[in-house]
Amino acid sequence: MDEGAFGRAAQERAIAEIEVEIARLCELLAEGRAMGLDEGREMVGGAMSEFLLEFFDLVRAKGSRPGMRGMITLPLMVHGAETGEPGPAAPIAVVHLLWWAAARYLDDLTDSSCAPGAAAGPKVLTALAVGSHLPARLLAGLPVTATTRAALGEELSRCWLDAVDGQLRDLTGRAAAATPASVLRSYEGKTGAPYAMAAAAAGCLAGADGARVARWRAFGRSLGVLRQLVNDRRDLASGRHEDLANGTATYLLVQLLSALPAGRRREALALHADARHSAAARAELTAWMLDGEIVDACAASVAPLVERAHGTLGLLGGEPGFVRELHGLVDETVGHMPGFRLAVA
């Protein structure tokens, strides 16, 4: 079977190469190197190395490695679509992983109902170094023009500001006042922003003009939103119910609330309030949220987002084999959401 320019086997090889690069980076960090600076930073380097090793151990323990596939392959595919060569975007894939390693820790910290203890302080500082300063140093060290280097730095900065904006919306939003549009707005930031950065930065590195980079950014943001919707659904299906325990107003919850008459809506909001401390309330509300009609309605409402992602790729064009794989990445993401295949067919 012809896998094309960047089929599954080629993607697996590329992912393995990125994992080797991350391991090498951890070794260099432990020695106080890999930051493009002079020596004498073994403390922060060692802390970052330990932080990253712990993150990837957690990924393996939770069986989350398949979820990393899209994080790694997105920038490679974008660069391939622009030039026919995915490999040069490997540094962007590394930066994308570093960003997520930091963001996931900070997200868990902000979602926790308990105040962080003093022991969390060093790890917070390390997370900030891993997700912002280390990527900035890696991008600054790339053998590119000053203009491209500045553009890459702009994408990283934009990513952080947009993601923080989205996370703040998520943390301060209340289910009773949330709307589907307001939830999607927060998703565009907290999860859409890093995928937008990965796609746009790969476009920059490939030499794409400003208009194409903007479209790659829009595509990445759409993909990130879809992946957040998958995460929401997986959290419920797995029985972890972390979003309900945190009181998060997810898209599926808000869709449920929007569909209920006033009396039932009040019941659902009461369950949502109780769900922060009651496993029984979480289980009952989950059953409401996963009702077939609610899932179908949610799928129908998200279908335009899927169509927009495919449409953006259609406008971008590029090397056909890589563009085809990018369409496949969207379809693979959507395939994790029951009912969505039918809704977008």
mmCIF file of C-alpha atoms in Angstrom:
data_model
loop_
_atom_site.group_PDB
_atom_site.id
_atom_site.type_symbol
_atom_site.label_atom_id
_atom_site.label_comp_id
_atom_site.label_asym_id
_atom_site.label_seq_id
_atom_site.Cartn_x
_atom_site.Cartn_y
_atom_site.Cartn_z
ATOM 1 C CA MET A 1 0.000 0.000 0.000
ATOM 2 C CA ASP A 2 1.367 3.413 -1.000
ATOM 3 C CA GLU A 3 1.443 5.601 2.100
ATOM 4 C CA GLY A 4 2.224 8.734 0.150
ATOM 5 C CA ALA A 5 4.679 11.444 1.088
ATOM 6 C CA PHE A 6 4.109 11.320 4.835
ATOM 7 C CA GLY A 7 2.035 8.267 5.684
ATOM 8 C CA ARG A 8 1.780 6.509 9.014
ATOM 9 C CA ALA A 9 5.164 4.768 8.820
ATOM 10 C CA ALA A 10 6.932 8.025 7.933
ATOM 11 C CA GLN A 11 5.100 9.793 10.738
ATOM 12 C CA GLU A 12 6.168 7.152 13.253
ATOM 13 C CA ARG A 13 9.781 7.556 12.173
ATOM 14 C CA ALA A 14 9.512 11.318 12.521
ATOM 15 C CA ILE A 15 7.935 11.007 15.972
ATOM 16 C CA ALA A 16 10.722 8.662 17.065
ATOM 17 C CA GLU A 17 13.297 11.190 15.854
ATOM 18 C CA ILE A 18 11.625 13.973 17.836
ATOM 19 C CA GLU A 19 11.599 11.778 20.940
ATOM 20 C CA VAL A 20 15.333 11.172 20.493
ATOM 21 C CA GLU A 21 15.849 14.920 20.129
ATOM 22 C CA ILE A 22 13.899 15.570 23.332
ATOM 23 C CA ALA A 23 15.991 12.968 25.183
ATOM 24 C CA ARG A 24 19.163 14.614 23.908
ATOM 25 C CA LEU A 25 17.839 18.009 24.982
ATOM 26 C CA CYS A 26 17.203 16.668 28.488
ATOM 27 C CA GLU A 27 20.778 15.388 28.688
ATOM 28 C CA LEU A 28 22.178 18.747 27.617
ATOM 29 C CA LEU A 29 19.930 20.613 30.035
ATOM 30 C CA ALA A 30 21.064 18.407 32.902
ATOM 31 C CA GLU A 31 24.593 19.578 32.114
ATOM 32 C CA GLY A 32 23.508 23.214 32.077
ATOM 33 C CA ARG A 33 23.755 23.486 28.300
ATOM 34 C CA ALA A 34 21.294 23.692 25.349
ATOM 35 C CA MET A 35 20.219 27.231 26.239
ATOM 36 C CA GLY A 36 22.512 29.121 23.909
ATOM 37 C CA LEU A 37 24.135 30.807 26.891
ATOM 38 C CA ASP A 38 27.421 30.504 28.716
ATOM 39 C CA GLU A 39 27.964 27.840 31.365
ATOM 40 C CA GLY A 40 26.905 27.891 34.994
ATOM 41 C CA ARG A 41 23.176 27.200 34.740
ATOM 42 C CA GLU A 42 23.115 23.614 35.955
ATOM 43 C CA MET A 43 20.405 24.401 38.520
ATOM 44 C CA VAL A 44 17.768 25.595 36.063
ATOM 45 C CA GLY A 45 18.948 23.175 33.396
ATOM 46 C CA GLY A 46 18.718 20.235 35.756
ATOM 47 C CA ALA A 47 15.278 21.328 36.941
ATOM 48 C CA MET A 48 14.022 21.596 33.363
ATOM 49 C CA SER A 49 15.467 18.202 32.476
ATOM 50 C CA GLU A 50 13.769 16.577 35.458
ATOM 51 C CA PHE A 51 10.503 18.381 34.673
ATOM 52 C CA LEU A 52 10.488 17.111 31.088
ATOM 53 C CA LEU A 53 11.400 13.552 32.011
ATOM 54 C CA GLU A 54 8.560 13.527 34.536
ATOM 55 C CA PHE A 55 6.150 14.889 31.920
ATOM 56 C CA PHE A 56 6.977 12.207 29.366
ATOM 57 C CA ASP A 57 6.847 9.492 32.030
ATOM 58 C CA LEU A 58 3.346 10.718 32.880
ATOM 59 C CA VAL A 59 2.367 10.701 29.203
ATOM 60 C CA ARG A 60 3.413 7.068 28.922
ATOM 61 C CA ALA A 61 1.764 6.092 32.219
ATOM 62 C CA LYS A 62 -1.565 7.651 31.208
ATOM 63 C CA GLY A 63 -1.455 6.163 27.717
ATOM 64 C CA SER A 64 -1.449 9.653 26.217
ATOM 65 C CA ARG A 65 1.292 9.079 23.665
ATOM 66 C CA PRO A 66 -1.226 8.807 20.770
ATOM 67 C CA GLY A 67 -2.402 12.301 21.663
ATOM 68 C CA MET A 68 1.125 13.584 21.145
ATOM 69 C CA ARG A 69 1.051 12.444 17.523
ATOM 70 C CA GLY A 70 -0.850 15.506 16.351
ATOM 71 C CA MET A 71 1.309 17.854 18.417
ATOM 72 C CA ILE A 72 4.420 16.543 16.696
ATOM 73 C CA THR A 73 3.166 15.913 13.175
ATOM 74 C CA LEU A 74 1.211 19.153 12.680
ATOM 75 C CA PRO A 75 4.236 21.435 12.129
ATOM 76 C CA LEU A 76 6.001 18.730 10.114
ATOM 77 C CA MET A 77 3.000 18.381 7.803
ATOM 78 C CA VAL A 78 2.648 22.147 7.402
ATOM 79 C CA HIS A 79 6.299 22.505 6.430
ATOM 80 C CA GLY A 80 5.887 19.564 4.081
ATOM 81 C CA ALA A 81 2.830 21.166 2.493
ATOM 82 C CA GLU A 82 4.876 24.299 1.838
ATOM 83 C CA THR A 83 8.146 22.739 0.687
ATOM 84 C CA GLY A 84 7.730 18.985 0.300
ATOM 85 C CA GLU A 85 10.134 18.444 3.214
ATOM 86 C CA PRO A 86 8.802 17.931 6.763
ATOM 87 C CA GLY A 87 12.142 17.512 8.545
ATOM 88 C CA PRO A 88 13.214 21.161 8.901
ATOM 89 C CA ALA A 89 10.182 21.824 11.126
ATOM 90 C CA ALA A 90 11.460 19.427 13.809
ATOM 91 C CA PRO A 91 12.502 22.354 16.080
ATOM 92 C CA ILE A 92 8.927 23.660 15.942
ATOM 93 C CA ALA A 93 7.626 20.239 16.982
ATOM 94 C CA VAL A 94 10.037 20.304 19.931
ATOM 95 C CA VAL A 95 8.905 23.804 20.906
ATOM 96 C CA HIS A 96 5.269 22.695 20.678
ATOM 97 C CA LEU A 97 5.937 19.795 23.055
ATOM 98 C CA LEU A 98 7.819 22.037 25.479
ATOM 99 C CA TRP A 99 4.891 24.438 25.518
ATOM 100 C CA TRP A 100 2.439 21.660 26.317
ATOM 101 C CA ALA A 101 4.672 20.162 29.010
ATOM 102 C CA ALA A 102 4.576 23.490 30.840
ATOM 103 C CA ALA A 103 0.946 24.292 30.099
ATOM 104 C CA ARG A 104 -0.390 20.962 31.320
ATOM 105 C CA TYR A 105 1.352 21.365 34.659
ATOM 106 C CA LEU A 106 0.126 24.943 35.071
ATOM 107 C CA ASP A 107 -3.377 23.912 33.987
ATOM 108 C CA ASP A 108 -3.487 21.147 36.595
ATOM 109 C CA LEU A 109 -2.280 23.627 39.196
ATOM 110 C CA THR A 110 -4.925 26.240 38.393
ATOM 111 C CA ASP A 111 -7.671 23.602 38.228
ATOM 112 C CA SER A 112 -6.807 22.251 41.674
ATOM 113 C CA SER A 113 -9.280 23.157 44.408
ATOM 114 C CA CYS A 114 -6.436 23.209 46.934
ATOM 115 C CA ALA A 115 -3.993 26.070 47.286
ATOM 116 C CA PRO A 116 -0.540 25.050 46.040
ATOM 117 C CA GLY A 117 1.965 24.428 48.804
ATOM 118 C CA ALA A 118 5.392 25.946 49.082
ATOM 119 C CA ALA A 119 6.843 22.899 47.320
ATOM 120 C CA ALA A 120 5.034 23.908 44.130
ATOM 121 C CA GLY A 121 7.010 27.143 43.857
ATOM 122 C CA PRO A 122 10.170 25.715 42.269
ATOM 123 C CA LYS A 123 8.121 23.645 39.842
ATOM 124 C CA VAL A 124 6.065 26.662 38.766
ATOM 125 C CA LEU A 125 9.271 28.553 38.025
ATOM 126 C CA THR A 126 10.590 25.550 36.121
ATOM 127 C CA ALA A 127 7.375 25.261 34.112
ATOM 128 C CA LEU A 128 7.676 28.903 33.074
ATOM 129 C CA ALA A 129 11.258 28.299 31.963
ATOM 130 C CA VAL A 130 10.327 25.130 30.051
ATOM 131 C CA GLY A 131 7.346 26.630 28.248
ATOM 132 C CA SER A 132 8.536 30.134 27.459
ATOM 133 C CA HIS A 133 12.216 30.894 27.933
ATOM 134 C CA LEU A 134 13.621 27.580 26.702
ATOM 135 C CA PRO A 135 11.531 27.631 23.483
ATOM 136 C CA ALA A 136 12.558 31.251 22.936
ATOM 137 C CA ARG A 137 16.230 30.297 23.288
ATOM 138 C CA LEU A 138 15.829 27.351 20.911
ATOM 139 C CA LEU A 139 14.120 29.518 18.290
ATOM 140 C CA ALA A 140 16.753 32.232 18.690
ATOM 141 C CA GLY A 141 19.446 29.683 17.909
ATOM 142 C CA LEU A 142 17.989 28.521 14.597
ATOM 143 C CA PRO A 143 20.070 29.275 11.479
ATOM 144 C CA VAL A 144 17.479 31.560 9.881
ATOM 145 C CA THR A 145 17.278 35.194 8.852
ATOM 146 C CA ALA A 146 16.636 37.896 11.419
ATOM 147 C CA THR A 147 13.203 38.475 9.893
ATOM 148 C CA THR A 148 12.227 34.822 10.233
ATOM 149 C CA ARG A 149 13.630 34.664 13.759
ATOM 150 C CA ALA A 150 11.540 37.674 14.758
ATOM 151 C CA ALA A 151 8.437 36.126 13.195
ATOM 152 C CA LEU A 152 8.970 32.882 15.118
ATOM 153 C CA GLY A 153 9.363 34.808 18.363
ATOM 154 C CA GLU A 154 6.162 36.692 17.587
ATOM 155 C CA GLU A 155 4.262 33.423 17.138
ATOM 156 C CA LEU A 156 5.493 32.106 20.492
ATOM 157 C CA SER A 157 4.567 35.341 22.275
ATOM 158 C CA ARG A 158 1.150 35.470 20.599
ATOM 159 C CA CYS A 159 0.567 31.869 21.638
ATOM 160 C CA TRP A 160 1.217 32.556 25.307
ATOM 161 C CA LEU A 161 -0.944 35.668 25.455
ATOM 162 C CA ASP A 162 -3.840 34.053 23.587
ATOM 163 C CA ALA A 163 -3.600 30.889 25.682
ATOM 164 C CA VAL A 164 -3.579 32.812 28.961
ATOM 165 C CA ASP A 165 -6.555 34.830 27.743
ATOM 166 C CA GLY A 166 -8.436 31.624 26.971
ATOM 167 C CA GLN A 167 -7.485 29.996 30.258
ATOM 168 C CA LEU A 168 -8.624 33.047 32.220
ATOM 169 C CA ARG A 169 -11.957 32.934 30.406
ATOM 170 C CA ASP A 170 -12.202 29.245 31.279
ATOM 171 C CA LEU A 171 -11.357 29.785 34.950
ATOM 172 C CA THR A 172 -13.675 32.742 35.475
ATOM 173 C CA GLY A 173 -16.588 31.537 33.346
ATOM 174 C CA ARG A 174 -19.666 30.251 35.142
ATOM 175 C CA ALA A 175 -21.957 27.593 33.737
ATOM 176 C CA ALA A 176 -25.114 29.623 34.376
ATOM 177 C CA ALA A 177 -23.853 32.520 32.262
ATOM 178 C CA ALA A 178 -21.822 30.621 29.663
ATOM 179 C CA THR A 179 -22.923 30.277 26.054
ATOM 180 C CA PRO A 180 -21.634 27.948 23.337
ATOM 181 C CA ALA A 181 -19.938 30.952 21.723
ATOM 182 C CA SER A 182 -18.219 32.032 24.953
ATOM 183 C CA VAL A 183 -16.917 28.514 25.589
ATOM 184 C CA LEU A 184 -15.561 28.202 22.052
ATOM 185 C CA ARG A 185 -13.876 31.582 22.515
ATOM 186 C CA SER A 186 -12.015 30.245 25.540
ATOM 187 C CA TYR A 187 -11.103 27.062 23.637
ATOM 188 C CA GLU A 188 -9.660 29.124 20.787
ATOM 189 C CA GLY A 189 -7.211 30.532 23.298
ATOM 190 C CA LYS A 190 -6.346 27.816 25.769
ATOM 191 C CA THR A 191 -6.012 24.983 23.238
ATOM 192 C CA GLY A 192 -6.305 26.651 19.858
ATOM 193 C CA ALA A 193 -3.405 29.046 20.461
ATOM 194 C CA PRO A 194 -0.576 26.480 20.758
ATOM 195 C CA TYR A 195 -1.753 24.591 17.678
ATOM 196 C CA ALA A 196 -2.031 27.919 15.863
ATOM 197 C CA MET A 197 1.542 28.685 16.903
ATOM 198 C CA ALA A 198 2.844 25.309 15.738
ATOM 199 C CA ALA A 199 1.213 25.627 12.318
ATOM 200 C CA ALA A 200 2.073 29.292 11.778
ATOM 201 C CA ALA A 201 5.666 28.894 12.970
ATOM 202 C CA ALA A 202 6.163 25.987 10.575
ATOM 203 C CA GLY A 203 4.801 28.172 7.790
ATOM 204 C CA CYS A 204 7.199 30.967 8.760
ATOM 205 C CA LEU A 205 10.126 28.566 8.790
ATOM 206 C CA ALA A 206 9.141 27.335 5.333
ATOM 207 C CA GLY A 207 9.210 30.876 3.958
ATOM 208 C CA ALA A 208 5.452 31.299 3.501
ATOM 209 C CA ASP A 209 4.201 34.851 3.036
ATOM 210 C CA GLY A 210 2.144 36.665 5.646
ATOM 211 C CA ALA A 211 -1.226 35.738 4.175
ATOM 212 C CA ARG A 212 -0.391 32.038 4.104
ATOM 213 C CA VAL A 213 1.036 32.136 7.623
ATOM 214 C CA ALA A 214 -2.212 33.725 8.826
ATOM 215 C CA ARG A 215 -4.188 30.922 7.198
ATOM 216 C CA TRP A 216 -1.954 28.279 8.745
ATOM 217 C CA ARG A 217 -2.513 29.963 12.091
ATOM 218 C CA ALA A 218 -6.276 29.845 11.557
ATOM 219 C CA PHE A 219 -6.107 26.183 10.593
ATOM 220 C CA GLY A 220 -4.049 25.307 13.661
ATOM 221 C CA ARG A 221 -6.481 27.160 15.899
ATOM 222 C CA SER A 222 -9.428 25.238 14.438
ATOM 223 C CA LEU A 223 -7.623 21.938 14.948
ATOM 224 C CA GLY A 224 -6.813 22.869 18.541
ATOM 225 C CA VAL A 225 -10.459 23.647 19.293
ATOM 226 C CA LEU A 226 -11.502 20.281 17.867
ATOM 227 C CA ARG A 227 -8.902 18.530 19.991
ATOM 228 C CA GLN A 228 -10.221 20.310 23.089
ATOM 229 C CA LEU A 229 -13.704 19.032 22.293
ATOM 230 C CA VAL A 230 -12.238 15.533 22.064
ATOM 231 C CA ASN A 231 -10.539 16.018 25.440
ATOM 232 C CA ASP A 232 -13.863 17.056 26.972
ATOM 233 C CA ARG A 233 -15.586 13.964 25.620
ATOM 234 C CA ARG A 234 -12.731 11.671 26.684
ATOM 235 C CA ASP A 235 -12.800 13.069 30.221
ATOM 236 C CA LEU A 236 -16.440 12.030 30.561
ATOM 237 C CA ALA A 237 -16.122 8.671 28.813
ATOM 238 C CA SER A 238 -13.075 7.684 30.878
ATOM 239 C CA GLY A 239 -14.884 8.286 34.147
ATOM 240 C CA ARG A 240 -12.244 10.757 35.339
ATOM 241 C CA HIS A 241 -14.776 13.615 35.341
ATOM 242 C CA GLU A 242 -12.023 16.156 36.018
ATOM 243 C CA ASP A 243 -13.918 18.984 34.327
ATOM 244 C CA LEU A 244 -16.990 18.385 36.482
ATOM 245 C CA ALA A 245 -14.874 18.161 39.625
ATOM 246 C CA ASN A 246 -13.259 21.476 38.686
ATOM 247 C CA GLY A 247 -16.585 23.153 37.931
ATOM 248 C CA THR A 248 -15.570 23.824 34.330
ATOM 249 C CA ALA A 249 -18.240 24.987 31.906
ATOM 250 C CA THR A 250 -17.427 22.744 28.945
ATOM 251 C CA TYR A 251 -19.003 23.017 25.524
ATOM 252 C CA LEU A 252 -21.000 19.825 25.984
ATOM 253 C CA LEU A 253 -22.334 21.021 29.349
ATOM 254 C CA VAL A 254 -23.387 24.370 27.911
ATOM 255 C CA GLN A 255 -25.048 22.630 24.973
ATOM 256 C CA LEU A 256 -27.026 20.560 27.477
ATOM 257 C CA LEU A 257 -28.039 23.637 29.467
ATOM 258 C CA SER A 258 -29.095 25.416 26.279
ATOM 259 C CA ALA A 259 -31.367 22.525 25.322
ATOM 260 C CA LEU A 260 -33.181 22.156 28.652
ATOM 261 C CA PRO A 261 -36.389 23.872 29.756
ATOM 262 C CA ALA A 262 -36.047 26.240 32.714
ATOM 263 C CA GLY A 263 -36.905 23.739 35.442
ATOM 264 C CA ARG A 264 -34.607 21.005 34.197
ATOM 265 C CA ARG A 265 -31.892 23.585 33.585
ATOM 266 C CA ARG A 266 -31.997 24.561 37.256
ATOM 267 C CA GLU A 267 -31.668 20.886 38.175
ATOM 268 C CA ALA A 268 -28.664 20.512 35.887
ATOM 269 C CA LEU A 269 -27.002 23.603 37.347
ATOM 270 C CA ALA A 270 -27.565 22.250 40.859
ATOM 271 C CA LEU A 271 -26.001 18.947 39.830
ATOM 272 C CA HIS A 272 -23.077 20.837 38.343
ATOM 273 C CA ALA A 273 -22.527 22.687 41.611
ATOM 274 C CA ASP A 274 -22.728 19.429 43.596
ATOM 275 C CA ALA A 275 -20.431 17.647 41.130
ATOM 276 C CA ARG A 276 -17.404 19.440 42.530
ATOM 277 C CA HIS A 277 -17.689 17.326 45.674
ATOM 278 C CA SER A 278 -20.033 14.451 44.805
ATOM 279 C CA ALA A 279 -19.179 11.437 42.657
ATOM 280 C CA ALA A 280 -22.878 10.594 42.439
ATOM 281 C CA ALA A 281 -23.686 14.050 41.063
ATOM 282 C CA ARG A 282 -20.863 13.731 38.541
ATOM 283 C CA ALA A 283 -22.160 10.364 37.371
ATOM 284 C CA GLU A 284 -25.731 11.627 37.029
ATOM 285 C CA LEU A 285 -24.761 14.786 35.167
ATOM 286 C CA THR A 286 -22.479 12.782 32.879
ATOM 287 C CA ALA A 287 -25.444 10.618 31.899
ATOM 288 C CA TRP A 288 -27.390 13.760 31.022
ATOM 289 C CA MET A 289 -24.512 15.161 28.966
ATOM 290 C CA LEU A 290 -23.945 11.931 27.042
ATOM 291 C CA ASP A 291 -27.593 11.507 26.132
ATOM 292 C CA GLY A 292 -27.820 10.666 22.443
ATOM 293 C CA GLU A 293 -29.851 13.726 21.496
ATOM 294 C CA ILE A 294 -27.439 16.064 23.288
ATOM 295 C CA VAL A 295 -24.397 14.455 21.671
ATOM 296 C CA ASP A 296 -26.039 14.647 18.239
ATOM 297 C CA ALA A 297 -26.960 18.300 18.748
ATOM 298 C CA CYS A 298 -23.420 19.066 19.881
ATOM 299 C CA ALA A 299 -22.002 17.286 16.849
ATOM 300 C CA ALA A 300 -24.249 19.259 14.516
ATOM 301 C CA SER A 301 -23.210 22.542 16.124
ATOM 302 C CA VAL A 302 -19.516 21.703 15.749
ATOM 303 C CA ALA A 303 -19.787 20.515 12.137
ATOM 304 C CA PRO A 304 -19.120 24.042 10.777
ATOM 305 C CA LEU A 305 -15.810 24.088 12.675
ATOM 306 C CA VAL A 306 -14.771 20.870 10.964
ATOM 307 C CA GLU A 307 -15.837 22.223 7.587
ATOM 308 C CA ARG A 308 -13.891 25.420 8.257
ATOM 309 C CA ALA A 309 -10.718 23.458 8.992
ATOM 310 C CA HIS A 310 -11.055 21.472 5.773
ATOM 311 C CA GLY A 311 -11.978 24.624 3.865
ATOM 312 C CA THR A 312 -8.894 26.462 5.104
ATOM 313 C CA LEU A 313 -6.722 23.601 3.896
ATOM 314 C CA GLY A 314 -8.475 23.776 0.548
ATOM 315 C CA LEU A 315 -7.626 27.463 0.254
ATOM 316 C CA LEU A 316 -4.022 26.889 1.291
ATOM 317 C CA GLY A 317 -3.248 24.022 -1.044
ATOM 318 C CA GLY A 318 0.379 22.946 -1.250
ATOM 319 C CA GLU A 319 2.152 19.643 -1.746
ATOM 320 C CA PRO A 320 -0.789 17.240 -2.268
ATOM 321 C CA GLY A 321 0.515 14.355 -0.161
ATOM 322 C CA PHE A 322 1.027 16.528 2.900
ATOM 323 C CA VAL A 323 -2.233 18.416 2.452
ATOM 324 C CA ARG A 324 -4.004 15.057 2.288
ATOM 325 C CA GLU A 325 -2.396 14.044 5.586
ATOM 326 C CA LEU A 326 -3.507 17.322 7.173
ATOM 327 C CA HIS A 327 -7.079 16.611 6.091
ATOM 328 C CA GLY A 328 -6.592 13.177 7.625
ATOM 329 C CA LEU A 329 -5.420 14.736 10.880
ATOM 330 C CA VAL A 330 -8.687 16.672 11.088
ATOM 331 C CA ASP A 331 -10.731 13.566 10.291
ATOM 332 C CA GLU A 332 -8.801 11.480 12.805
ATOM 333 C CA THR A 333 -9.491 14.076 15.488
ATOM 334 C CA VAL A 334 -13.186 14.236 14.659
ATOM 335 C CA GLY A 335 -13.352 10.448 14.619
ATOM 336 C CA HIS A 336 -12.820 10.397 18.384
ATOM 337 C CA MET A 337 -16.157 12.154 18.908
ATOM 338 C CA PRO A 338 -19.200 9.864 18.568
ATOM 339 C CA GLY A 339 -21.774 11.178 16.130
ATOM 340 C CA PHE A 340 -19.432 13.697 14.554
ATOM 341 C CA ARG A 341 -18.633 11.595 11.500
ATOM 342 C CA LEU A 342 -22.308 11.550 10.575
ATOM 343 C CA ALA A 343 -22.714 15.248 11.289
ATOM 344 C CA VAL A 344 -19.933 16.313 8.931
ATOM 345 C CA ALA A 345 -20.508 13.737 6.194
#
